Each structure stands twice: as C-alpha cells, then as structure tokens.
Short mmCIF file of C-alpha atoms in Angstrom, two decimals:
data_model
loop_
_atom_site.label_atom_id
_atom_site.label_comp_id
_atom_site.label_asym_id
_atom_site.label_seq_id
_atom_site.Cartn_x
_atom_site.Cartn_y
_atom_site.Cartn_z
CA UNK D 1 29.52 6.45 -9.18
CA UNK D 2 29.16 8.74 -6.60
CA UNK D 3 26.14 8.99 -4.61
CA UNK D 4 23.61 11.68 -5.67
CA UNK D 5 20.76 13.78 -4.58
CA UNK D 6 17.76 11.81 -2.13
CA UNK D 7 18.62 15.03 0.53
CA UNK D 8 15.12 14.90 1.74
CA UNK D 9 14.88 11.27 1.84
CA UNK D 10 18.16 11.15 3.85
CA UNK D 11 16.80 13.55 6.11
CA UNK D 12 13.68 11.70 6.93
CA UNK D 13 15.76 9.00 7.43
CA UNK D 14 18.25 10.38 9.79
CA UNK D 15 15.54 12.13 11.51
CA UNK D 16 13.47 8.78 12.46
CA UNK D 17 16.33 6.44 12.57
CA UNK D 18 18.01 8.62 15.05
CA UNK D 19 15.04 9.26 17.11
CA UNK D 20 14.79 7.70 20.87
CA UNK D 21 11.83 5.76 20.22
CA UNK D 22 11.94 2.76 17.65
CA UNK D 23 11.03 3.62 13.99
CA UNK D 24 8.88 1.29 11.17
CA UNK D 25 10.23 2.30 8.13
CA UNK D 26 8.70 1.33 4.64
CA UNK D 27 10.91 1.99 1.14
CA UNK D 28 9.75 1.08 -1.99
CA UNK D 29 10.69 2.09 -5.63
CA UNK D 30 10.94 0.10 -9.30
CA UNK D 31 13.93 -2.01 -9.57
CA UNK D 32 17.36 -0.19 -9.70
CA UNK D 33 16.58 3.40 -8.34
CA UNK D 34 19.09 2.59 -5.42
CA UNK D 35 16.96 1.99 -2.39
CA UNK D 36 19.85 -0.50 -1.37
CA UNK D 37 22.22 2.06 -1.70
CA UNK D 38 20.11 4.79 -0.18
CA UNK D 39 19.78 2.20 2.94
CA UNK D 40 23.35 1.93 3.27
CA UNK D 41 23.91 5.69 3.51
CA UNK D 42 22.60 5.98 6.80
CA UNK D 43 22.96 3.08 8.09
CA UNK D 44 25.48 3.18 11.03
CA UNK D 45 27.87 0.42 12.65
CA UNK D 46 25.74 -2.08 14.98
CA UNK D 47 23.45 -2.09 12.14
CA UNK D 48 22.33 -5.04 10.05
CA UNK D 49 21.29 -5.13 6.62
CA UNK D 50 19.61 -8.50 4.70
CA UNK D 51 18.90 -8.76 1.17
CA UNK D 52 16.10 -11.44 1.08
CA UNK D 53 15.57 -13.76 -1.88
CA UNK D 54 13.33 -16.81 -3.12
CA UNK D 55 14.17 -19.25 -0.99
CA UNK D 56 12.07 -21.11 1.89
CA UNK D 57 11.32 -19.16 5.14
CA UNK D 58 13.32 -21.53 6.90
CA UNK D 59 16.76 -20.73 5.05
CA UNK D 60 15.76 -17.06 5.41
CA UNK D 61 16.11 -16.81 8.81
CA UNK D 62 19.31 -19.02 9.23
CA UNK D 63 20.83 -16.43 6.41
CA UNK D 64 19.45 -13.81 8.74
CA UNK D 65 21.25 -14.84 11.63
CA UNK D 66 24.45 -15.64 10.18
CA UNK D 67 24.24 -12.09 9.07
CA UNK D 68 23.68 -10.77 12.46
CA UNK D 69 26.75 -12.64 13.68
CA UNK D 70 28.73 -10.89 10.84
CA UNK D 71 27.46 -7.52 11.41
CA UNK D 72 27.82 -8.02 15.03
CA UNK D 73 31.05 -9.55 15.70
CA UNK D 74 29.11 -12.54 17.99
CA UNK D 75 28.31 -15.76 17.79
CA UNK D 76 24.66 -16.13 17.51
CA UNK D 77 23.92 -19.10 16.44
CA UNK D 78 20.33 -19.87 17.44
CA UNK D 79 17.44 -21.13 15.28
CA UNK D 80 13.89 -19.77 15.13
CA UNK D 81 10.92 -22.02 13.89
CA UNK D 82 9.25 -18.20 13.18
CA UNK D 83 9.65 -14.91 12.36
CA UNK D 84 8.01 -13.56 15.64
CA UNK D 85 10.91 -15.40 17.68
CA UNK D 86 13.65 -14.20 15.68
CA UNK D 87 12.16 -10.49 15.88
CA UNK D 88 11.41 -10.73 19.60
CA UNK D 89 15.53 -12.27 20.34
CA UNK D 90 16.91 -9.44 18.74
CA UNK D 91 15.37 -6.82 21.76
CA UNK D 92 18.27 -9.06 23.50
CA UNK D 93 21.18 -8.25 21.56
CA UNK D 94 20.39 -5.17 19.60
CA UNK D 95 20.42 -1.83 21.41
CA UNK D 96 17.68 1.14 21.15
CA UNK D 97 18.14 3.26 17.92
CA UNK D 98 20.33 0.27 16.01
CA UNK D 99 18.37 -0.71 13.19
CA UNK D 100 17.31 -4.36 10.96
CA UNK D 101 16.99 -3.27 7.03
CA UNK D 102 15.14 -6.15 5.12
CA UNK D 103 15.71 -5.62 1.68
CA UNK D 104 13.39 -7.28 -0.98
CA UNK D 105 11.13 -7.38 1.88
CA UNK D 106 8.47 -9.28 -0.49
CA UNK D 107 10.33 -12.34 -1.25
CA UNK D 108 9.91 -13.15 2.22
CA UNK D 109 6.07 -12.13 2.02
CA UNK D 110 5.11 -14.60 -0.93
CA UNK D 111 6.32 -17.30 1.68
CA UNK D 112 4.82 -15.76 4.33
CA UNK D 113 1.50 -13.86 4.04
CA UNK D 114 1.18 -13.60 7.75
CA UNK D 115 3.79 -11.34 8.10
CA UNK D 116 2.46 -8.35 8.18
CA UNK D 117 0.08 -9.17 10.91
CA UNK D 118 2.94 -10.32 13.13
CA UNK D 119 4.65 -7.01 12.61
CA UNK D 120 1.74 -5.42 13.18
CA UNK D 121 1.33 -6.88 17.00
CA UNK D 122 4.61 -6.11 17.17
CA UNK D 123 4.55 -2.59 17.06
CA UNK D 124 1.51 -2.59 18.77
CA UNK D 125 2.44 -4.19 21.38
CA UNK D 126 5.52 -2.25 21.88
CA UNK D 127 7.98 -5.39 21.53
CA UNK D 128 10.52 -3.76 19.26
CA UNK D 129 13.13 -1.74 20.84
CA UNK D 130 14.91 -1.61 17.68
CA UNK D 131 14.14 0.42 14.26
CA UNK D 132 12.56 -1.69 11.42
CA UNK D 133 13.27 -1.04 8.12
CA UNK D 134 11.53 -3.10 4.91
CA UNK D 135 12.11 -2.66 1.14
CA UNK D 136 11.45 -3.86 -1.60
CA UNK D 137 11.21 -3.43 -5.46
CA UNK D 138 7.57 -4.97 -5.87
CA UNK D 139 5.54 -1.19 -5.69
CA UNK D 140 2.17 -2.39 -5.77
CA UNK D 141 2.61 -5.12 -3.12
CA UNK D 142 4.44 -2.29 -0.80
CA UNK D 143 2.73 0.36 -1.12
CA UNK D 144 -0.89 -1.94 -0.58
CA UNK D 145 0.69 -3.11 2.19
CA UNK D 146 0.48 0.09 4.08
CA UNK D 147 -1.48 2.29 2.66
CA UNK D 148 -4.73 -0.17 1.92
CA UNK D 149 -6.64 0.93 5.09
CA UNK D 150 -7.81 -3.05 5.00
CA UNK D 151 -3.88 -4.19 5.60
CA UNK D 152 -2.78 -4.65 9.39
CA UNK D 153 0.08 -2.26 8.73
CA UNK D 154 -1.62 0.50 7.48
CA UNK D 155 -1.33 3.46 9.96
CA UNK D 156 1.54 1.67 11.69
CA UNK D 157 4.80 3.32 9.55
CA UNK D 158 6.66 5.92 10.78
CA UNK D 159 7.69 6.99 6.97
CA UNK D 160 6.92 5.74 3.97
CA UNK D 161 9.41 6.74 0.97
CA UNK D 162 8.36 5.82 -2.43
CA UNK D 163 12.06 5.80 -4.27
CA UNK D 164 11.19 7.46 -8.01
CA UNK D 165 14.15 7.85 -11.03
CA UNK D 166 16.49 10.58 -10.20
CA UNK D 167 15.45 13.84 -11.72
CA UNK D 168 17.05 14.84 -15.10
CA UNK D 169 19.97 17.21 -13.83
CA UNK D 170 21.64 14.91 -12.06
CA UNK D 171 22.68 12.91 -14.90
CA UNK D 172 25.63 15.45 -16.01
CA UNK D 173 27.33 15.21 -12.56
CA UNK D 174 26.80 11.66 -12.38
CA UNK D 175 28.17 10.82 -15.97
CA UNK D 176 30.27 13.88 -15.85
CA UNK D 177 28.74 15.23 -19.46
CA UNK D 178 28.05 18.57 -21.48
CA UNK D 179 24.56 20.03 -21.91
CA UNK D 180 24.15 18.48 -24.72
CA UNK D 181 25.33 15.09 -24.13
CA UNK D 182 23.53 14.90 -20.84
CA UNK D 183 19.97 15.22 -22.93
CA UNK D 184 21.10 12.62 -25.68
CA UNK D 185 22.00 9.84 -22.90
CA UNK D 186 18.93 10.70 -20.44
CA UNK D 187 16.57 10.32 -23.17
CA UNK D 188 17.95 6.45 -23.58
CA UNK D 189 18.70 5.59 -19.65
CA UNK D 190 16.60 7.57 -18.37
CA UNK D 191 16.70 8.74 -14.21
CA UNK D 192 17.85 5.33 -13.26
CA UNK D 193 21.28 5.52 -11.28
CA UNK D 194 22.28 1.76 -11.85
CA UNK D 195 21.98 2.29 -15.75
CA UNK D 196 23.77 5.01 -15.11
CA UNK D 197 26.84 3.19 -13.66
CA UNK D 198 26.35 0.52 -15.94
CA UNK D 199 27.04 2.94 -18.50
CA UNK D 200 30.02 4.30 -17.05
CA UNK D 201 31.86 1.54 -17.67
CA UNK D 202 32.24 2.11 -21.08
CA UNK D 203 34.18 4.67 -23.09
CA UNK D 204 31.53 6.15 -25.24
CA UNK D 205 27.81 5.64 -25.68
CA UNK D 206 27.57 3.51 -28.63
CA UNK D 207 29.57 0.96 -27.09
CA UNK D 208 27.71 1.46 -24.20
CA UNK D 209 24.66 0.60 -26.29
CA UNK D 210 25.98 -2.35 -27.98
CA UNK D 211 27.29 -3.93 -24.99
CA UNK D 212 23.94 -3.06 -22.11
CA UNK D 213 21.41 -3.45 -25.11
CA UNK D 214 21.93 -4.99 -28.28
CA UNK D 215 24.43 -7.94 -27.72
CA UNK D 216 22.97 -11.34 -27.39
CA UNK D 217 23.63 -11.43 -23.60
CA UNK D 218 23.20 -7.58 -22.67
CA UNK D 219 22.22 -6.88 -19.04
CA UNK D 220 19.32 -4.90 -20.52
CA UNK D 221 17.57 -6.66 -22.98
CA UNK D 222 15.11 -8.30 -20.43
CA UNK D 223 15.02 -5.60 -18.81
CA UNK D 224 11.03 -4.14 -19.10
CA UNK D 225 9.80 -7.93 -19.11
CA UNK D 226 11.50 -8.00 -15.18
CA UNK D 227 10.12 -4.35 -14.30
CA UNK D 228 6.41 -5.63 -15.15
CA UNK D 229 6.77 -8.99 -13.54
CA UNK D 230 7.84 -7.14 -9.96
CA UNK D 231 4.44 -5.93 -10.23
CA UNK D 232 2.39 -7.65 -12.26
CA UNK D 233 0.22 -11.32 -12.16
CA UNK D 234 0.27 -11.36 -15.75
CA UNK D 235 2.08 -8.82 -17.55
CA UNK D 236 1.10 -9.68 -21.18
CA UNK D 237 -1.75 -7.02 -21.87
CA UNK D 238 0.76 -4.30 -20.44
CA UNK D 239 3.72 -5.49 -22.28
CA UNK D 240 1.90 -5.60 -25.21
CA UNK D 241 0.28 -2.21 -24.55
CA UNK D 242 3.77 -0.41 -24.60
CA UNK D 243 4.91 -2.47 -27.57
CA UNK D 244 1.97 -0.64 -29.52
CA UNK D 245 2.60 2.64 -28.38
CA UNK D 246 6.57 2.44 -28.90
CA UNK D 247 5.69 1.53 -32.52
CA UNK D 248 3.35 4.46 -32.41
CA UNK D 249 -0.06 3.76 -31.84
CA UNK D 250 -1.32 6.49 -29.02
CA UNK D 251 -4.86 6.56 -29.48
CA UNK D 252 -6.71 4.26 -26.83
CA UNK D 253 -9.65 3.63 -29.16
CA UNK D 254 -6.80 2.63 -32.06
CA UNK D 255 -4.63 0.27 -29.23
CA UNK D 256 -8.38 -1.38 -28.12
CA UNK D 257 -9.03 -2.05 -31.77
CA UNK D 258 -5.62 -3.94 -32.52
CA UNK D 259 -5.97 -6.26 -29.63
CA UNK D 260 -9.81 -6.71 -30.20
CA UNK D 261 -10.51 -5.66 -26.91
CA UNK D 262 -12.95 -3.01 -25.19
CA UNK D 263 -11.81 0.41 -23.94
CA UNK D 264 -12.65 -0.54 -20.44
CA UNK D 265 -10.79 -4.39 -20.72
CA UNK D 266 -7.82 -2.37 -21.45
CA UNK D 267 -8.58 0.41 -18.61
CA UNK D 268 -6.61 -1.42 -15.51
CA UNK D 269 -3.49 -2.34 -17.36
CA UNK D 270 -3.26 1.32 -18.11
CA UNK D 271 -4.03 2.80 -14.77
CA UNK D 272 -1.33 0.36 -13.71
CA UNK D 273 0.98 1.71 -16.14
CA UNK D 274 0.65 5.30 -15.33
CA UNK D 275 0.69 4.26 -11.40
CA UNK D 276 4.08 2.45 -12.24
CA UNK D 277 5.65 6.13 -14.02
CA UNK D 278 6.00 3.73 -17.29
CA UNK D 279 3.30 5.56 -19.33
CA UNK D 280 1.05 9.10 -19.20
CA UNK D 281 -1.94 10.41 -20.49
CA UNK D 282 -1.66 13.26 -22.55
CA UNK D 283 -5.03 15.52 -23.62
CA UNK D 284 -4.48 19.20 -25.40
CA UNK D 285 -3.81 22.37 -24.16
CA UNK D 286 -7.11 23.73 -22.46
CA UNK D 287 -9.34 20.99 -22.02
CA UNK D 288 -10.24 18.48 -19.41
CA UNK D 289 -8.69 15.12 -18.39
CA UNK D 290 -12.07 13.93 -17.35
CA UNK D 291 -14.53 15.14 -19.99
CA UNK D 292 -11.59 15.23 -23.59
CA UNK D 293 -12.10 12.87 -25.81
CA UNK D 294 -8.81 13.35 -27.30
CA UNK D 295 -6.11 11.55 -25.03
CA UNK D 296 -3.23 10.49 -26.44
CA UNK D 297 -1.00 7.50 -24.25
CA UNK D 298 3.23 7.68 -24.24
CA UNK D 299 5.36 5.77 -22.62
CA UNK D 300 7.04 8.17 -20.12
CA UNK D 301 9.94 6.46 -18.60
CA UNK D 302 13.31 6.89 -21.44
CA UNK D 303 14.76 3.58 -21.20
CA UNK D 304 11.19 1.87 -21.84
CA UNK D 305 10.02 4.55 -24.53
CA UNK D 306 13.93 3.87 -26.39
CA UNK D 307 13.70 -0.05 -25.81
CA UNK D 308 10.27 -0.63 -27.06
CA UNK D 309 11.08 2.06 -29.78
CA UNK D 310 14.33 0.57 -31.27
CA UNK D 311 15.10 -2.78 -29.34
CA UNK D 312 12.04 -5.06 -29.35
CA UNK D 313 11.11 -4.56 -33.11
CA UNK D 314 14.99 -6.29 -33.95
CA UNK D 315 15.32 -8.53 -30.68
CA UNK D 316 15.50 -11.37 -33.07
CA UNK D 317 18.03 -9.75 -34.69
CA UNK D 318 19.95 -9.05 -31.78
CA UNK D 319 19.50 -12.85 -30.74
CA UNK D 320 21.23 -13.72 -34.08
CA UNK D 321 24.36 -11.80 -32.77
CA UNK D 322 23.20 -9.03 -35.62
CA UNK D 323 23.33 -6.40 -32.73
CA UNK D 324 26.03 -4.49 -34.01
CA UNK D 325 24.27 -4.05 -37.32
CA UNK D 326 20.85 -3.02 -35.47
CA UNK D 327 22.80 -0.48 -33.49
CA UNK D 328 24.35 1.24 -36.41
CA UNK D 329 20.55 1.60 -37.92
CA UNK D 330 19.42 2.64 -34.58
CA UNK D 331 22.11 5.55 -33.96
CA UNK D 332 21.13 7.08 -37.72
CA UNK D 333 17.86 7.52 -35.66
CA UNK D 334 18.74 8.47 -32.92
CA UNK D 335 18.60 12.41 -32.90
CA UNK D 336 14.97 11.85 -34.28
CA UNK D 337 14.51 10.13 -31.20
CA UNK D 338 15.74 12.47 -28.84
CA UNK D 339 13.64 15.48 -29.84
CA UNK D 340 10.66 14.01 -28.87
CA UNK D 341 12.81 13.07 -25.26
CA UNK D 342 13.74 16.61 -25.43
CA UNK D 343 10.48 18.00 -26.11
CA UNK D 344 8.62 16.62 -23.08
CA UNK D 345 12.04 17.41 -20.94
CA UNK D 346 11.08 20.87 -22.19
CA UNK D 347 7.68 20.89 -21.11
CA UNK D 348 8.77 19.11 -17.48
CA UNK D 349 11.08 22.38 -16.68
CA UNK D 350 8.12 25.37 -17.67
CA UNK D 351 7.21 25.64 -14.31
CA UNK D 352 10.64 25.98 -12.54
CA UNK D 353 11.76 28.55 -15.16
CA UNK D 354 11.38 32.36 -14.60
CA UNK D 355 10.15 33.70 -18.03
CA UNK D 356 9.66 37.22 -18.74
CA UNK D 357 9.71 38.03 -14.69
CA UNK D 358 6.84 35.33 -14.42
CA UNK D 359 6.31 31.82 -12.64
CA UNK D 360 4.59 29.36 -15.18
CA UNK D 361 1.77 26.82 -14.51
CA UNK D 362 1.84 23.15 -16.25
CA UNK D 363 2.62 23.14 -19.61
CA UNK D 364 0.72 20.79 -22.19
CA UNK D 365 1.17 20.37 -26.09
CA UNK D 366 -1.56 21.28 -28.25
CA UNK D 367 -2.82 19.52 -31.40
CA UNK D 368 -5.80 20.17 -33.65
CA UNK D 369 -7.48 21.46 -36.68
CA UNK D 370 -6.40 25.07 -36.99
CA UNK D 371 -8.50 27.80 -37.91
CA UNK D 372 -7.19 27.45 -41.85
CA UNK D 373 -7.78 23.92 -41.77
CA UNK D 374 -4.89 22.13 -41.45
CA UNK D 375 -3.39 19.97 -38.55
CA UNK D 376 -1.12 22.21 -36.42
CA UNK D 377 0.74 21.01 -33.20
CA UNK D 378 2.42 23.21 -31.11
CA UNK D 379 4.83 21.77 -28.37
CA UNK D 380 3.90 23.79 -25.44
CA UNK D 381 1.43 26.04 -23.63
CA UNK D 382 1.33 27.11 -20.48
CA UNK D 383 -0.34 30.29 -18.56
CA UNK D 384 1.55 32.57 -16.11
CA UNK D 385 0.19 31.63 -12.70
CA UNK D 386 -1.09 35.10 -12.22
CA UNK D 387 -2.97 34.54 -15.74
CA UNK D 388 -1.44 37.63 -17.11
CA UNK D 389 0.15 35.77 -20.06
CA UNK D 390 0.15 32.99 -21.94
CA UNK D 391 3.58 31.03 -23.46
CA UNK D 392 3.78 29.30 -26.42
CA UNK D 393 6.49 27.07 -26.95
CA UNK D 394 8.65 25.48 -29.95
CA UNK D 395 11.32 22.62 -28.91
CA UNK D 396 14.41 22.24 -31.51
CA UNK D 397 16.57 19.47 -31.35
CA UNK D 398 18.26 20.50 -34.79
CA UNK D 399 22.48 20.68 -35.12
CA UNK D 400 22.26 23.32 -37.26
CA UNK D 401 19.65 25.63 -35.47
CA UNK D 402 17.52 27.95 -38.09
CA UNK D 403 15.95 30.25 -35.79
CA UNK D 404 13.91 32.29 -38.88
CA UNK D 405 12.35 29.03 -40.03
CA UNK D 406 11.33 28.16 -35.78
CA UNK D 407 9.75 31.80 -35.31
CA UNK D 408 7.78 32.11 -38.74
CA UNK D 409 6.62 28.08 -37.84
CA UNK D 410 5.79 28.86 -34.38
CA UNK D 411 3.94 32.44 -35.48
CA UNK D 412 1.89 30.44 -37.91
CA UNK D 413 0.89 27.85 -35.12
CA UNK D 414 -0.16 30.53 -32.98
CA UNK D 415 -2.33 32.55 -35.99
CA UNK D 416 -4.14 29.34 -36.61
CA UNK D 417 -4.46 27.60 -33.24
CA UNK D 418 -8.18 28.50 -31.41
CA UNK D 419 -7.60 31.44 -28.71
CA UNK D 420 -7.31 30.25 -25.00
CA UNK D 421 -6.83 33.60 -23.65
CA UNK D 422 -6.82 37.70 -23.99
CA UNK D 423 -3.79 37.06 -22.30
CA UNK D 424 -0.51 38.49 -23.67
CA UNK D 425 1.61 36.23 -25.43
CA UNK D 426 5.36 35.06 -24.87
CA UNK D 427 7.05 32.66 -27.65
CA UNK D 428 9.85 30.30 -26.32
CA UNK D 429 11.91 28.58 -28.29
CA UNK D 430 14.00 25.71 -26.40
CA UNK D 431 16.62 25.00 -28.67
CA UNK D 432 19.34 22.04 -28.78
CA UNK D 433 22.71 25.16 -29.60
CA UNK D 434 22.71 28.68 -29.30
CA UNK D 435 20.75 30.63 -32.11
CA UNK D 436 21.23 34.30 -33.11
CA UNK D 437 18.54 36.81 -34.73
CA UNK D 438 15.11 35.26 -32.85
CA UNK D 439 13.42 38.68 -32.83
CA UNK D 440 10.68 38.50 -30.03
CA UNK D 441 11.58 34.22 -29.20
CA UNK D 442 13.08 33.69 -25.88
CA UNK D 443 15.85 31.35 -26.01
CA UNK D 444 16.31 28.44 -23.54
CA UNK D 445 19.20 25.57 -23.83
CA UNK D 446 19.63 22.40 -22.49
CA UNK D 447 21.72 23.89 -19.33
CA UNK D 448 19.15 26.05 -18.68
CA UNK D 449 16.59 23.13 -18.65
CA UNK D 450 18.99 20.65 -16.68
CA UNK D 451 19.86 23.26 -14.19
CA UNK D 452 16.11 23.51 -13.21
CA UNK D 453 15.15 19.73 -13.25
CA UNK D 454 16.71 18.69 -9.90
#
C-alpha cells in the first residue's frame, strides 16, 4: 500500500535530520501505525536502520554492527563490551548529518536501564556527530522517558513525534473504496495502516474478516492482549475494563460494581486507557467534565470497540474452528454496529465543516430526561464559535433513508430536550445515502465527512 499522509511529521523530520548540527530524535506510537515505515521515508543512503528485539545486550550490538557493515558496504567487524563504545566508534566511520534509527528502542532498555543516562552524556558532551534516532512501540515507557522532567533525557530531544492512527479520510485512497464502503471498513480497522494492508490482501471484506479475525490462527485475534502488554505491568483490570464496556456496560459506578472494586481502584487503568486513545469519556451536551456526574466510558479506537464487541464474546468459538459460523452472525450485525462508528465519526468532523456560513465548536451527544418525561438522546450539539447558533444533529446509518421520520424524531428531541441557548437553531442530519424532501435539515454524507477528517 502506498504510503500516506504524516506531511508534517516528514517535514520535521527532514528539517532536523538535514540540519548541520546532529539531531536526537524520539518516535513513539501503539504498535502498527508505521513508525518503521515513516523512518524509512527519509532515511537516506549512508544511513543505518536496526530493529532491536529481546535478546541479551551482548547479541544486540554484534547484530548492530553486522548491520552497519551491510548498510555501509565495510567490514567492521569490531566488538564493544558497551553501548557507550559502540556509540562513540561510529563518530569514526559515520559522517555529519548520516543518521542511526533504533527501532523498538525499549527492548534494548529492559536490558539496559542505564541507557538513557549514557545518551544523555552523550549529547551533552557533544560526542555525537551523527543524528540519533529511537523508536519504539512501548508509549508510556517513551514518552516517560523524555518528557518526565526526573529522566536524564528529558530536555535533551530535538523532536519528539508521538505516531497516532491515520485520520479517517485516508482510508478510501488507501483501500481504494466508495463513501460508503470507506465508513463500513474504518469502523472495524480503524486508522491503523498495517490492518489496512493486511486487509488488502483479500478480495472482499468478509473474507477479510474471516481470515485476520475469526479463523483459529488469524493475525488479529491476539491482537488487544499485545497492544496492552506494550504498555502495561499487568494488563488484566484494563482488559477486563474494555471487555465490560464492549458488552455494554458504560457507567463507571455500574463497571466498579461488577468487578467489586472502588471508583478510585479502577481510576488509573482508565486514565491509562484514555492516555493510550483506546477509550474516552463522554459527559452530555452542556455540562462539565470535572463537576458531571453523568460520564459515560467507550472504547474509542474501531478495531478494539469491533473486537471486544463481536470477537471476544465467541473466541471459544472461533478456537473450535466455528469462525466461519460466528462471522456470518456477526455480519447480520454489522450495520447496527457501524452507526454507532458512524455517529461519533459524525461528531469528530462538526468542527471542520462549514454549516450555514459558520465554523462549529466541539460537538457532544446529549442524553436525559426530557421535559415530557421520557429519555431522549440526541446525537449531536454543538455551538457556532461566534455563539450565534446552536446545531443539533441526527446521524442515520439506514439503507433505505426516511428523511420525514429523521426530521419529526429530531424536532421532537429538540421540543423536549432542556434549552442551552437563545441561540438560533440549525438541524443536521448526517445521513448514510442521499435523502430528498428534509424541509429545514441540512444534509451531510459520508464524502462530505471523509473529505474533512484528514
């Protein structure tokens, strides 16, 4: 698959990697966003790249070296008893502005703490005349590493990039999809390039499915398990946490009460799940994040929200080699599934959108006792950021699109909803096809919505 988007992480690349003076470089990002790839973009010849794994420190560095002969053309066949003496050779045979990438920089780490500390005298004392690049998959150990003002790197990085999921645009160049197609499959894979060319290989998405997912010995089916370990000493309380809310249970208070835990015993595995972009906080429309009572907790990223959704609750079933079976259940579910994907993508493009000649400010759902008693939700809110008007917003994932049935549901949420605002209304419907006859409902369709979310 071709290589897409990261233009401002290319730049700051290009622009430090190219500079006269030697670069630190930091890159971190959950597994399979295509950091290694990203690398590899702009690296040049005369530079080396190493992809560290588990084993001792000792075989590191004679796999480093033998990959510096390769790279290089030479025969350098020396051996280091440390990392300093290794770094401090390479002045000798590397020339200013060529540059070492150290991928999975934290395999190395967990066999040598003191690592950072020797890059960080380094650097200080001026002893590279080379650029430095380290990477690695393991966010929380990366990201501590320099930005915990405690760490001896911290302060000493030229850049840091933190490597996130590719927005959802990109996904209908890169899989070469409609509109419509380009929702369905991002609300399963989600902005993760390598599941993207994963699922390239196959000629339609249900084979796809079967063959990444729900076969006994799919890439995939370990998949979340791996993404918490990168980051996590014990990911049981966090793996359990999503398995709740992908069966849906979003109510903290309700997840604390299954697991016979406290509130705050459950507070750090969350934190760490929002920090990791696996689950967010939602509150209504209007009030506080620090002071509502009503928060609501949804796993954010697709692939997790589908897997823990449809795959966990029959892995057994898959194990049994009854995947095939499972998958036909799960794709009679599957458009159910993708309006609530699709809602939230809705709600994600409000602000880029022009609406009505005005710019829009973060949009939240609302849900509540209306004023005639009954539970109302409405999918979206947001207010104009001159706070002229306020939008009110219905999401349709329906084939056949009824657009009277959308406007006199979306009227009634409004009548019986509490008022936010004096502010003058505008009703939006984002709908899954093309609708005729919405009276005073804007229309917006998945193109529109793609288009803005790169």
């Amino acid at each position: 698959m071709d290589f897409l988007n990261r233009k401002i992480e290319l730049q700051q690349l290009e622009l430090f990697l190219r500079n006269e003076k030697p670069s630190f470089i930091v890159i971190y990002g959950r597994r399979r966003c295509g950091k290694s790839r990203l690398i590899q973009q702009v690296l040049q010849k005369g530079d080396i790249y190493y992809q560290a794994d588990r084993q001792e420190s000792t075989i590191q560095r004679e796999q480093l070296v033998q990959t510096i002969s390769e790279y290089l053309g030479i025969q350098y066949d020396a051996t280091f008893r440390n990392w300093d003496s290794l770094f401090i050779d390479l002045n000798r045979i590397l020339k200013p502005n060529q540059t070492l990438a150290i991928d999975e920089f934290p395999y190395i780490l967990k066999n040598d703490p003191a690592l950072p500390s020797l890059i960080q005298r380094l650097i200080d004392g001026h002893k590279l005349k080379y650029n430095l690049i380290i990477c690695g998959s393991a966010q929380n150990a990366m990201s501590e590493m320099v930005q915990n003002g405690h760490e001896p790197l911290y302060g000493r990085a030229d850049a840091i990039l933190k490597i996130r999921p590719l927005a959802p645009g990109w996904i209908q160049e890169g899989l070469q999809l409609s509109p419509e197609e380009s929702i369905r499959e991002y609300a399963i894979w989600g902005g993760i390039p390598r599941y993207w060319e994963l699922r390239n290989i196959y000629k339609d998405l249900a084979t796809a499915l079967y063959h990444l997912v729900f076969s006994r010995d799919a890439i995939l089916l370990e998949e979340p398990m791996r993404l918490l370990l990168d980051d996590l000493r014990s990911a049981v309380q966090p793996y359990t946490i999503l398995t709740m809310i992908g069966q849906g249970v979003h109510r903290p208070s309700e997840i604390a009460g299954r697991l016979e835990k406290s509130l705050p015993g459950l507070s750090d595995s969350f934190q760490k799940l929002i920090e990791l972009g696996f689950i967010r906080r939602e509150i209504p429309f209007g009030e506080s994040i620090r002071s509502s009572k009503r928060t609501l907790y949804k796993i954010s990223d697709p692939f997790m929200s589908f897997y823990f959704r449809f795959v966990l609750p029959n892995k057994q079933r898959i194990e049994m080699g009854l995947g095939e079976q499972v998958l036909r259940q799960v794709l009679l579910q599957l458009d159910d599934y993708v309006a609530g994907e699709w809602e939230y993508l809705c709600r994600m493009a409000l602000p880029f959108l022009e609406i009505k000649g005005k710019q829009w400010d973060i949009s939240s759902r609302w849900w509540g006792t209306g004023k005639n008693g009954k539970e109302i939700e409405i999918d979206g809110i947001a207010l104009s950021n001159d706070k002229t008007h306020i939008l009110f917003s219905e999401a349709k994932w329906s084939q056949k699109p009824d657009p009277i049935h959308a406007a006199r549901q979306l009227n009634n949420s409004i009548d019986n909803c509490k008022k936010f605002t004096e502010a003058a209304i505008v009703k939006v419907l984002f709908n899954r096809m093309e609708a005729k006859d919405l009276g005073d409902l804007i229309q917006v369709l998945p193109a529109d919505v793609l288009r803005v979310l790169k």
